[in-house]
Short mmCIF file of N, CA and C in Angstrom, two decimals:
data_model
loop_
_atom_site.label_atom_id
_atom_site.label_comp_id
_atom_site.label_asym_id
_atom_site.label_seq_id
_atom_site.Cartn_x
_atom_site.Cartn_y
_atom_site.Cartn_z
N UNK A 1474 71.96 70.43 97.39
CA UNK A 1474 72.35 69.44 96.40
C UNK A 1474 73.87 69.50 96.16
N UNK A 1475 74.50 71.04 96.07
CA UNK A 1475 76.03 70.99 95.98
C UNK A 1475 76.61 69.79 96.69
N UNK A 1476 76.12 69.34 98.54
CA UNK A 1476 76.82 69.07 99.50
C UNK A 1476 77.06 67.41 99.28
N UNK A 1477 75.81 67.12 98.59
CA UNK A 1477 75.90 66.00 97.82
C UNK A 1477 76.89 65.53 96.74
N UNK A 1478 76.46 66.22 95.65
CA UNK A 1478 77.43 66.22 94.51
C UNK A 1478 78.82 66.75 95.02
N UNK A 1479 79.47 66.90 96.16
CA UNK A 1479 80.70 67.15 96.16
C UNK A 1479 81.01 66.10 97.52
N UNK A 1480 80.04 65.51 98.13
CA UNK A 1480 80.45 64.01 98.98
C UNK A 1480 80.63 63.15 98.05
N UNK A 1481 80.20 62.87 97.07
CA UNK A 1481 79.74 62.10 96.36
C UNK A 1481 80.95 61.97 94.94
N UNK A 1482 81.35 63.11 94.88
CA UNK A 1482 83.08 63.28 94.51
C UNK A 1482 83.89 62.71 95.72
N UNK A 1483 83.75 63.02 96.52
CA UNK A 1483 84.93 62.92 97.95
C UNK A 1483 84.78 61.13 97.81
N UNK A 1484 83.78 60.67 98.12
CA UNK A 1484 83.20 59.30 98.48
C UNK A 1484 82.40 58.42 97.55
N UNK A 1485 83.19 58.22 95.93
CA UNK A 1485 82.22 57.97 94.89
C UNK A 1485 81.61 56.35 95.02
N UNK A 1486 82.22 55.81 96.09
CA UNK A 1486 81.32 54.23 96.15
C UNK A 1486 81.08 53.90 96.96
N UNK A 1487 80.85 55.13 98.08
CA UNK A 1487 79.23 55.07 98.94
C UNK A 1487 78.30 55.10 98.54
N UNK A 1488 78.17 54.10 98.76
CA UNK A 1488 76.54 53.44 98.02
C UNK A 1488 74.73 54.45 98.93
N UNK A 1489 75.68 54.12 100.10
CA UNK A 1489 74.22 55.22 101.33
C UNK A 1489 74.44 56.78 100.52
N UNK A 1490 75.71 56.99 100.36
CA UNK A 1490 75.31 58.43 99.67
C UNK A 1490 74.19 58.77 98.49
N UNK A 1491 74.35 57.71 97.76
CA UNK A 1491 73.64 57.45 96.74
C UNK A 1491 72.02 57.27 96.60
N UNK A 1492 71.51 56.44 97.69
CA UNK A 1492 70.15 56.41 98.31
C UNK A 1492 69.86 57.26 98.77
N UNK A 1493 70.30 58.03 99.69
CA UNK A 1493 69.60 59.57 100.57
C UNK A 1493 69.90 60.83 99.33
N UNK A 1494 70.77 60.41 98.74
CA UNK A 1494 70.52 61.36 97.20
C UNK A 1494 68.93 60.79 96.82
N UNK A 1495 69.24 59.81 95.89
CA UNK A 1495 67.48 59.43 95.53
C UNK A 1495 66.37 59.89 96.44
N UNK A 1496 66.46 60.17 97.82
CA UNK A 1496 65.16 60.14 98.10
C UNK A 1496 65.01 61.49 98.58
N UNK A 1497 66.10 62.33 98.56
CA UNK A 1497 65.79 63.76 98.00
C UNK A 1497 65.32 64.51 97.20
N UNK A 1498 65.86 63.65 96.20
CA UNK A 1498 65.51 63.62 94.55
C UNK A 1498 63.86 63.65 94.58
N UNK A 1499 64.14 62.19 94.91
CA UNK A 1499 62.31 61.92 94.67
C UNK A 1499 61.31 62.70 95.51
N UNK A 1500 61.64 63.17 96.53
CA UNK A 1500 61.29 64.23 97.37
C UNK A 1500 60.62 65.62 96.63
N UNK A 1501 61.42 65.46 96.05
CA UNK A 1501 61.50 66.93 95.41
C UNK A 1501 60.74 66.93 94.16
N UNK A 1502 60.51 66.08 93.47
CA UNK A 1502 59.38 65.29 92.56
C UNK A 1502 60.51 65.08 91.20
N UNK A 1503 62.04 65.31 91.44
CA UNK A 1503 62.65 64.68 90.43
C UNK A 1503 63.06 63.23 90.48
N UNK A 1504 61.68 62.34 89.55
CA UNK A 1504 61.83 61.07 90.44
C UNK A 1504 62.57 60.40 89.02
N UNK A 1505 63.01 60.66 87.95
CA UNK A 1505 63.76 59.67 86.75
C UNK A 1505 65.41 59.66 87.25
N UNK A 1506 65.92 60.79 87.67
CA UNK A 1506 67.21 61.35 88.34
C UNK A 1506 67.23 60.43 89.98
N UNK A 1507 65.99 60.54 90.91
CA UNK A 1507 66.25 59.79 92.10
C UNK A 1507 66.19 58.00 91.45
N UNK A 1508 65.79 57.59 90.49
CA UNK A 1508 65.20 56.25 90.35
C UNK A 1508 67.03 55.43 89.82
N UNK A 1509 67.29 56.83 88.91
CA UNK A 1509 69.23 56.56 88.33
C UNK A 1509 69.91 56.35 89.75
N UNK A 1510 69.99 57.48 90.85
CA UNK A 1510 70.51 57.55 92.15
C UNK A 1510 70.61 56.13 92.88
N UNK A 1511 69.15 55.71 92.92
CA UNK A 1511 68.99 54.54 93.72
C UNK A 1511 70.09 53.15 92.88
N UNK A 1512 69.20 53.13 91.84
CA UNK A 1512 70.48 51.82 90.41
C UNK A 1512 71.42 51.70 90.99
N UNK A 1513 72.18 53.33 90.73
CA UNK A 1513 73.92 53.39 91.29
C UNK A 1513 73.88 52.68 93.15
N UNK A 1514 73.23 53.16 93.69
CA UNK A 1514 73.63 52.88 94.93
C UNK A 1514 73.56 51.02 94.91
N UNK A 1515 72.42 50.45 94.17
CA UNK A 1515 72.52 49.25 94.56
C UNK A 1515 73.44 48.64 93.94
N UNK A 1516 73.97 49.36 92.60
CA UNK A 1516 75.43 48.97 91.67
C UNK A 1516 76.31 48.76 93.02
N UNK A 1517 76.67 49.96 93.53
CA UNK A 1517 77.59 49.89 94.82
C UNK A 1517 77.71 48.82 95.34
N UNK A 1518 76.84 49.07 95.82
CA UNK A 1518 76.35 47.70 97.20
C UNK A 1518 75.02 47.03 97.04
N UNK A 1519 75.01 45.42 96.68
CA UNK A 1519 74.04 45.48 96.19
C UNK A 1519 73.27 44.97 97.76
N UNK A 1520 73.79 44.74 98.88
CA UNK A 1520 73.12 44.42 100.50
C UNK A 1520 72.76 45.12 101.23
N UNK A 1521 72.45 46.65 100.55
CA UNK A 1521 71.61 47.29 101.23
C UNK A 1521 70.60 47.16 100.65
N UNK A 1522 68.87 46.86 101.66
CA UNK A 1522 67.95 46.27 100.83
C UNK A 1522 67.10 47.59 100.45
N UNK A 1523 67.48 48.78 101.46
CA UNK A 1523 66.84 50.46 101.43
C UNK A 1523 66.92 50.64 99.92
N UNK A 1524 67.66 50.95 98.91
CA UNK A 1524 67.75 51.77 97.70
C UNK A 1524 66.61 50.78 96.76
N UNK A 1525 66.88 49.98 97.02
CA UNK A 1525 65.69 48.64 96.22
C UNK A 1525 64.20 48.90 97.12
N UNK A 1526 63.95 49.29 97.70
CA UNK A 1526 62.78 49.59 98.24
C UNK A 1526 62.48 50.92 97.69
N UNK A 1527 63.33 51.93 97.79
CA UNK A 1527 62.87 53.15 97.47
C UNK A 1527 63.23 53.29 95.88
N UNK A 1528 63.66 52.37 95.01
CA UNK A 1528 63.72 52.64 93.84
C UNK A 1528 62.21 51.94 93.30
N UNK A 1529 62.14 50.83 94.21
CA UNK A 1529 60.63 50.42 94.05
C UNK A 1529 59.78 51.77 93.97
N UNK A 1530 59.56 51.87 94.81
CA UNK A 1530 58.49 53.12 95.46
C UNK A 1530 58.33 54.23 94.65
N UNK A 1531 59.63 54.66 93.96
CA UNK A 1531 59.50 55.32 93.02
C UNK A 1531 58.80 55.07 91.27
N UNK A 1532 59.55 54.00 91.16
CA UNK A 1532 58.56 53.22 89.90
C UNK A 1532 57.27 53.42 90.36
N UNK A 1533 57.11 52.84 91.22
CA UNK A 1533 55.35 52.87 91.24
C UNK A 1533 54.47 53.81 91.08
N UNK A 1534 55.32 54.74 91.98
CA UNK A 1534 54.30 56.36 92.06
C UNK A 1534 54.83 57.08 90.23
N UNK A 1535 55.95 56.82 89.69
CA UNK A 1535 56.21 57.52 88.74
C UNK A 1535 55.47 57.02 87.12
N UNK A 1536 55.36 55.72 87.59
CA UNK A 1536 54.45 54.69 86.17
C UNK A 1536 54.02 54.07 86.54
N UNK A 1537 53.56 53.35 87.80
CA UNK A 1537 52.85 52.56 87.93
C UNK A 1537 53.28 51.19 87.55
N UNK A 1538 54.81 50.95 87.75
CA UNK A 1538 55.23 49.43 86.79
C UNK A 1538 55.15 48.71 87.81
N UNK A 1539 53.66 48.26 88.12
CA UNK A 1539 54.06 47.39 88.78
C UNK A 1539 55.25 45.95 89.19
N UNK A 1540 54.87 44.84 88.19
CA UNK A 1540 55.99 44.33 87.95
C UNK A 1540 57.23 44.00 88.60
N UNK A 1541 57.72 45.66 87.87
CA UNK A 1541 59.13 45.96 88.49
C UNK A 1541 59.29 46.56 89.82
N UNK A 1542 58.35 47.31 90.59
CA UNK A 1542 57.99 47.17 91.89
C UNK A 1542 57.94 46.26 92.49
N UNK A 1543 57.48 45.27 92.25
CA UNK A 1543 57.00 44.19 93.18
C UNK A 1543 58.82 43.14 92.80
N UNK A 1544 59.29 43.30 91.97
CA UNK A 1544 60.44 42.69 91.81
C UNK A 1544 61.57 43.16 92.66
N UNK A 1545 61.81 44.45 92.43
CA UNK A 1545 62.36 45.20 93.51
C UNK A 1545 63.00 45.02 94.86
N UNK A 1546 61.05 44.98 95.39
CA UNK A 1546 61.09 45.00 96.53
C UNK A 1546 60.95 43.43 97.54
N UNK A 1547 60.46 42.34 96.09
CA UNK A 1547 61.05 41.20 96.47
C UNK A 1547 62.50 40.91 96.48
N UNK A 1548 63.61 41.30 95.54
CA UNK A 1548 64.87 41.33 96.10
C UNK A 1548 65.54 42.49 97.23
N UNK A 1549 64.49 43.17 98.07
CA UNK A 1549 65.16 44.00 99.05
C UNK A 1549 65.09 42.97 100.11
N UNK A 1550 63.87 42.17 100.26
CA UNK A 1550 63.61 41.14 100.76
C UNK A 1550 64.56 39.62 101.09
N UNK A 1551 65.07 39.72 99.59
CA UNK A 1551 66.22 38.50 99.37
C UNK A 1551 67.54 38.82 100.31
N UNK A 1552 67.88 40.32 100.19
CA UNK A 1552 68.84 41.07 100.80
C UNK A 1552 68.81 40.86 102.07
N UNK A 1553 67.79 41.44 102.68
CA UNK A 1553 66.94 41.23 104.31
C UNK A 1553 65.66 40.87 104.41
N UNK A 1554 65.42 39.58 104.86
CA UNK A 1554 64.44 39.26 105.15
C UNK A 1554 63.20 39.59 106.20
N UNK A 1555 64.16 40.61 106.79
CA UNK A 1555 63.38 41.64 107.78
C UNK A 1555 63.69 42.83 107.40
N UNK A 1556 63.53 43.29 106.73
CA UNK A 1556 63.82 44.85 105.96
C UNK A 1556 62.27 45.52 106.29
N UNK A 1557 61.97 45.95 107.42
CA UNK A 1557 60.66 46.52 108.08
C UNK A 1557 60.35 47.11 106.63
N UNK A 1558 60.89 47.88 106.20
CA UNK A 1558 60.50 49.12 104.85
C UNK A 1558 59.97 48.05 103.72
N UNK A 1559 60.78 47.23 103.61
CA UNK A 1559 60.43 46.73 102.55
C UNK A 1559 58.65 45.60 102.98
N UNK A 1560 58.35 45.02 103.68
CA UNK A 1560 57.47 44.33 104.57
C UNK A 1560 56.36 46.00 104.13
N UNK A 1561 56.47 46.83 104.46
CA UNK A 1561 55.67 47.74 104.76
C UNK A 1561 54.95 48.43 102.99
N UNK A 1562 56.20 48.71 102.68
CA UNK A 1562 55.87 48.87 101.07
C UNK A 1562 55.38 47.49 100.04
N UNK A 1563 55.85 46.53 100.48
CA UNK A 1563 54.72 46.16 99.88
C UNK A 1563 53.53 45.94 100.39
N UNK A 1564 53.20 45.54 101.31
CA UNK A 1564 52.01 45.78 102.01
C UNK A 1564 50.78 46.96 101.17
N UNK A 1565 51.50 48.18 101.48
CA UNK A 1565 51.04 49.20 100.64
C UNK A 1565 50.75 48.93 99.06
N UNK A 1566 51.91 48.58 98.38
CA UNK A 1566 51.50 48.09 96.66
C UNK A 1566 50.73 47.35 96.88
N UNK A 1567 50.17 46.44 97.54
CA UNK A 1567 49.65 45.39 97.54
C UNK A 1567 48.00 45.92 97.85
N UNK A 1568 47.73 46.51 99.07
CA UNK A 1568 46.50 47.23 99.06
C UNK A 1568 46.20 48.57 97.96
N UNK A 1569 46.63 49.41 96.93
CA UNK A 1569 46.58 49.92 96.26
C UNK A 1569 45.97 49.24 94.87
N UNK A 1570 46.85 47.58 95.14
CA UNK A 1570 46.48 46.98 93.84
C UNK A 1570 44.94 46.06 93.92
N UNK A 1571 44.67 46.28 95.25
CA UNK A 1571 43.31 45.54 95.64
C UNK A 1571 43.89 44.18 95.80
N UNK A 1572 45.06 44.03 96.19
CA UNK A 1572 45.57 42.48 96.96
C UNK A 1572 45.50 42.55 98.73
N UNK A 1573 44.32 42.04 98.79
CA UNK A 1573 44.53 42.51 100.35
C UNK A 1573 44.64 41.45 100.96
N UNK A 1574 44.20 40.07 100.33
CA UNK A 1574 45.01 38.67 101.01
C UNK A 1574 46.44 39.28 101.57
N UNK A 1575 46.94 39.51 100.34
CA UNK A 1575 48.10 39.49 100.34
C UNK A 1575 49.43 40.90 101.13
N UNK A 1576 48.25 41.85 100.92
CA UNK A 1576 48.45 43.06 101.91
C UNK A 1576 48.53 42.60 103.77
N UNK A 1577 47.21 42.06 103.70
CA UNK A 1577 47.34 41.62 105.14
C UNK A 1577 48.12 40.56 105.68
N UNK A 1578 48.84 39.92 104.51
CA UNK A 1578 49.84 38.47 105.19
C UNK A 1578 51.15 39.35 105.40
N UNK A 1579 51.34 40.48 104.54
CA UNK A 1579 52.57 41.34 104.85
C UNK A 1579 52.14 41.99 106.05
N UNK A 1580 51.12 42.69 106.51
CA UNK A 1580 50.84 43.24 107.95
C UNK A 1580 50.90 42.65 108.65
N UNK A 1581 50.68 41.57 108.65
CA UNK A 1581 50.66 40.37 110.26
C UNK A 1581 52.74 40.20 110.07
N UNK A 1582 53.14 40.09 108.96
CA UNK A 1582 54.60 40.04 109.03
C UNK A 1582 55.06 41.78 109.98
N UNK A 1583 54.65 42.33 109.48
CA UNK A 1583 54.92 43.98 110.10
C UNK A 1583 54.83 43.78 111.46
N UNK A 1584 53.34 43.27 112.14
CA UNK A 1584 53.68 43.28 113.76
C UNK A 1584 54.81 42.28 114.19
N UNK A 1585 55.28 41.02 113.22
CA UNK A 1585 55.98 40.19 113.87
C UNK A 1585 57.47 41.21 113.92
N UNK A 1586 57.68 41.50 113.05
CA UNK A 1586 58.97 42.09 113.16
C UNK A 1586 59.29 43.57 113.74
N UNK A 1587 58.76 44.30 114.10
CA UNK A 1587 58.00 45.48 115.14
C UNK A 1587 59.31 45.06 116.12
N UNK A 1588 59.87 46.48 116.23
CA UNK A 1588 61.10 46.18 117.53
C UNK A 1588 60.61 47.10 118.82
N UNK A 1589 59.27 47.92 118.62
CA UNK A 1589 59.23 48.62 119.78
C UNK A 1589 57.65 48.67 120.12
N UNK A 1590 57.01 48.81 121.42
CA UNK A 1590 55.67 48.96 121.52
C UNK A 1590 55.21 49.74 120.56
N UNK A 1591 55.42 51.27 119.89
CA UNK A 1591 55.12 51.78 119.84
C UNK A 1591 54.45 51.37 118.29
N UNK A 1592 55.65 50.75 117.45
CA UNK A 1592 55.63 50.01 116.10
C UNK A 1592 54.79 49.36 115.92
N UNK A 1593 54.62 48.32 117.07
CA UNK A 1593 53.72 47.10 117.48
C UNK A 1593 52.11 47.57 117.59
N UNK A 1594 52.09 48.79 117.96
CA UNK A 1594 50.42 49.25 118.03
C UNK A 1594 50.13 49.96 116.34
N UNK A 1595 51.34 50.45 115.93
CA UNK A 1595 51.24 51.57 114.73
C UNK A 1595 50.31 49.92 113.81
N UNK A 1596 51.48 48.90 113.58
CA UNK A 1596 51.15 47.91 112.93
C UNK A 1596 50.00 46.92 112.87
N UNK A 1597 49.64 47.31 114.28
CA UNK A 1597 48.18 46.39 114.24
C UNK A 1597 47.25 47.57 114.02
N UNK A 1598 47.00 48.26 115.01
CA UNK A 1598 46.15 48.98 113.93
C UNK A 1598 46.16 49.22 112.14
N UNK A 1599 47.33 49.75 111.89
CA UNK A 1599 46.73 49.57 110.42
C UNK A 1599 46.27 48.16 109.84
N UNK A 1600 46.67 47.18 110.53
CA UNK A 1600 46.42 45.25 110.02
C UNK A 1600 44.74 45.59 110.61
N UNK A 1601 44.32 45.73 111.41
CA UNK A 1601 43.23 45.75 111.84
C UNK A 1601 42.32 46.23 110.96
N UNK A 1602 42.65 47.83 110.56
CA UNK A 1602 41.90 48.66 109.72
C UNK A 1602 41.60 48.20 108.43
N UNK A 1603 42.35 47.67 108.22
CA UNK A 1603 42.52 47.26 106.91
C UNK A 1603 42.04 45.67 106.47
N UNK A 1604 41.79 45.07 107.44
CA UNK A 1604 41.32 43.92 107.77
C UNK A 1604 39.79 43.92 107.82
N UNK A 1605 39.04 45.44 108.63
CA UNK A 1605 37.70 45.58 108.26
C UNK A 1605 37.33 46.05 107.22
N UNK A 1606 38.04 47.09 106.24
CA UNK A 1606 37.89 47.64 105.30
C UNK A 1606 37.56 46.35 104.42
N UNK A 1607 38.49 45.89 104.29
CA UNK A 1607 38.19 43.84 103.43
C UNK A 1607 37.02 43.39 103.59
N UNK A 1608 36.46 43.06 105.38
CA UNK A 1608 35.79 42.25 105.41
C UNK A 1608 34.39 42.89 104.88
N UNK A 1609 34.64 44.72 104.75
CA UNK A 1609 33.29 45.31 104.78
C UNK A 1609 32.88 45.31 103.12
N UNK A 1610 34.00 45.40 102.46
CA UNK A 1610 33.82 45.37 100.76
C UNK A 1610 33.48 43.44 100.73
N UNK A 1611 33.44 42.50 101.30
CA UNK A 1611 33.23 41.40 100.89
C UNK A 1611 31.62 41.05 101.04
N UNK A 1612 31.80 41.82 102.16
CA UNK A 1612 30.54 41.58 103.10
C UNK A 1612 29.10 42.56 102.26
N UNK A 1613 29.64 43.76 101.96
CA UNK A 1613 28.58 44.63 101.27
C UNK A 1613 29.27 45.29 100.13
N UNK A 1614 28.85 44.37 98.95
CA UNK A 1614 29.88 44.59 98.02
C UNK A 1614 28.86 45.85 96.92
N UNK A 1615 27.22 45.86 97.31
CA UNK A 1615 26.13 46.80 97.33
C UNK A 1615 26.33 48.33 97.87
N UNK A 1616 27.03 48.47 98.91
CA UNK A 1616 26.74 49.74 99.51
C UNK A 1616 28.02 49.80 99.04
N UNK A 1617 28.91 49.27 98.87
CA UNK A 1617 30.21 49.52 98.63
C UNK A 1617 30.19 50.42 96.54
N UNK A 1618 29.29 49.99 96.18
CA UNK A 1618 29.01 50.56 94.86
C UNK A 1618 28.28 51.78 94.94
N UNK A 1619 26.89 51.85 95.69
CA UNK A 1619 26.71 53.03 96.06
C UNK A 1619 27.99 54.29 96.53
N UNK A 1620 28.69 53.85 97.51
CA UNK A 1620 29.47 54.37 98.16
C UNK A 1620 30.56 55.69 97.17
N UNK A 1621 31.15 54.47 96.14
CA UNK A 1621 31.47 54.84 95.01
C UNK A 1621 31.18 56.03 93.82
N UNK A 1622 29.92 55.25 93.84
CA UNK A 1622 28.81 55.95 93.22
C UNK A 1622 28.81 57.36 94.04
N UNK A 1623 28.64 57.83 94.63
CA UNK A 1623 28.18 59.14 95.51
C UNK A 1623 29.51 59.82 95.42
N UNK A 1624 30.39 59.03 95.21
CA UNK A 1624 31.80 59.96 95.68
C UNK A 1624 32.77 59.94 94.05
N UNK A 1625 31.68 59.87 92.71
CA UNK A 1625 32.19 60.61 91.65
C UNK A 1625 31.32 61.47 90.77
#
């Protein structure tokens, strides 16, 4: 953390310094200190769409605001409209929140923007998986309560 706090003297409106601070931070489970980190970085610069994704990410896991998550990471979006991270996280908020319309219209965005085979298989499979998981809670919305049921 010194090497930080003394780049961060050297280089006070590098904004990237400021984000890979936050997500050390939040790493480390000091997520009110990484969530300040990220602010500053997008104070900096507000066209990097990274610190708005991961300041998202942090709200969410730290309170649950949604909201301001989903606001977030719609302006990381405004920033770059292909911001893979951001496409991906919400995706994720989105299946957490039981939006899976809306989870899966961000996954089919994930394979479009996929720059390598390897991305391109990571992304359909999870669109896939997650696509039966849907159709199987629609389809047996009965065993899906049992299911529940057994596993509290």
């Amino acid at each position: 953390m010194a090497t930080f706090d003394e780049a961060m003297k050297k280089f006070p409106t590098r904004s990237d310094l400021y984000n890979y601070y936050g997500e050390v931070l939040a790493e480390k489970g000091g997520t009110d200190s990484a969530i300040t980190a990220f602010e500053k970085s997008i104070e900096l610069d507000g066209s990097n769409p990274l610190p708005y994704v991961n300041q998202a990410i942090a709200v969410f896991q730290a309170n649950a605001d949604t909201d301001k998550s989903l606001t977030l990471i719609r302006d990381a979006l405004k920033v770059d409209s292909e911001c893979e991270l951001a496409v991906a996280a919400l995706s994720q908020i989105y299946l957490q929140l039981g939006m899976f319309d809306e989870s899966l219209t961000m996954l089919r965005r994930a394979v479009d923007l996929a720059k390598s085979e390897e991305e391109m298989v990571s992304a359909i499979t999870f669109r896939e998986t997650t696509a039966a998981q849907y159709r199987f809670m629609k389809e047996h919305p009965e065993l899906l309560s049992k299911m529940m049921g057994a596993m509290q």
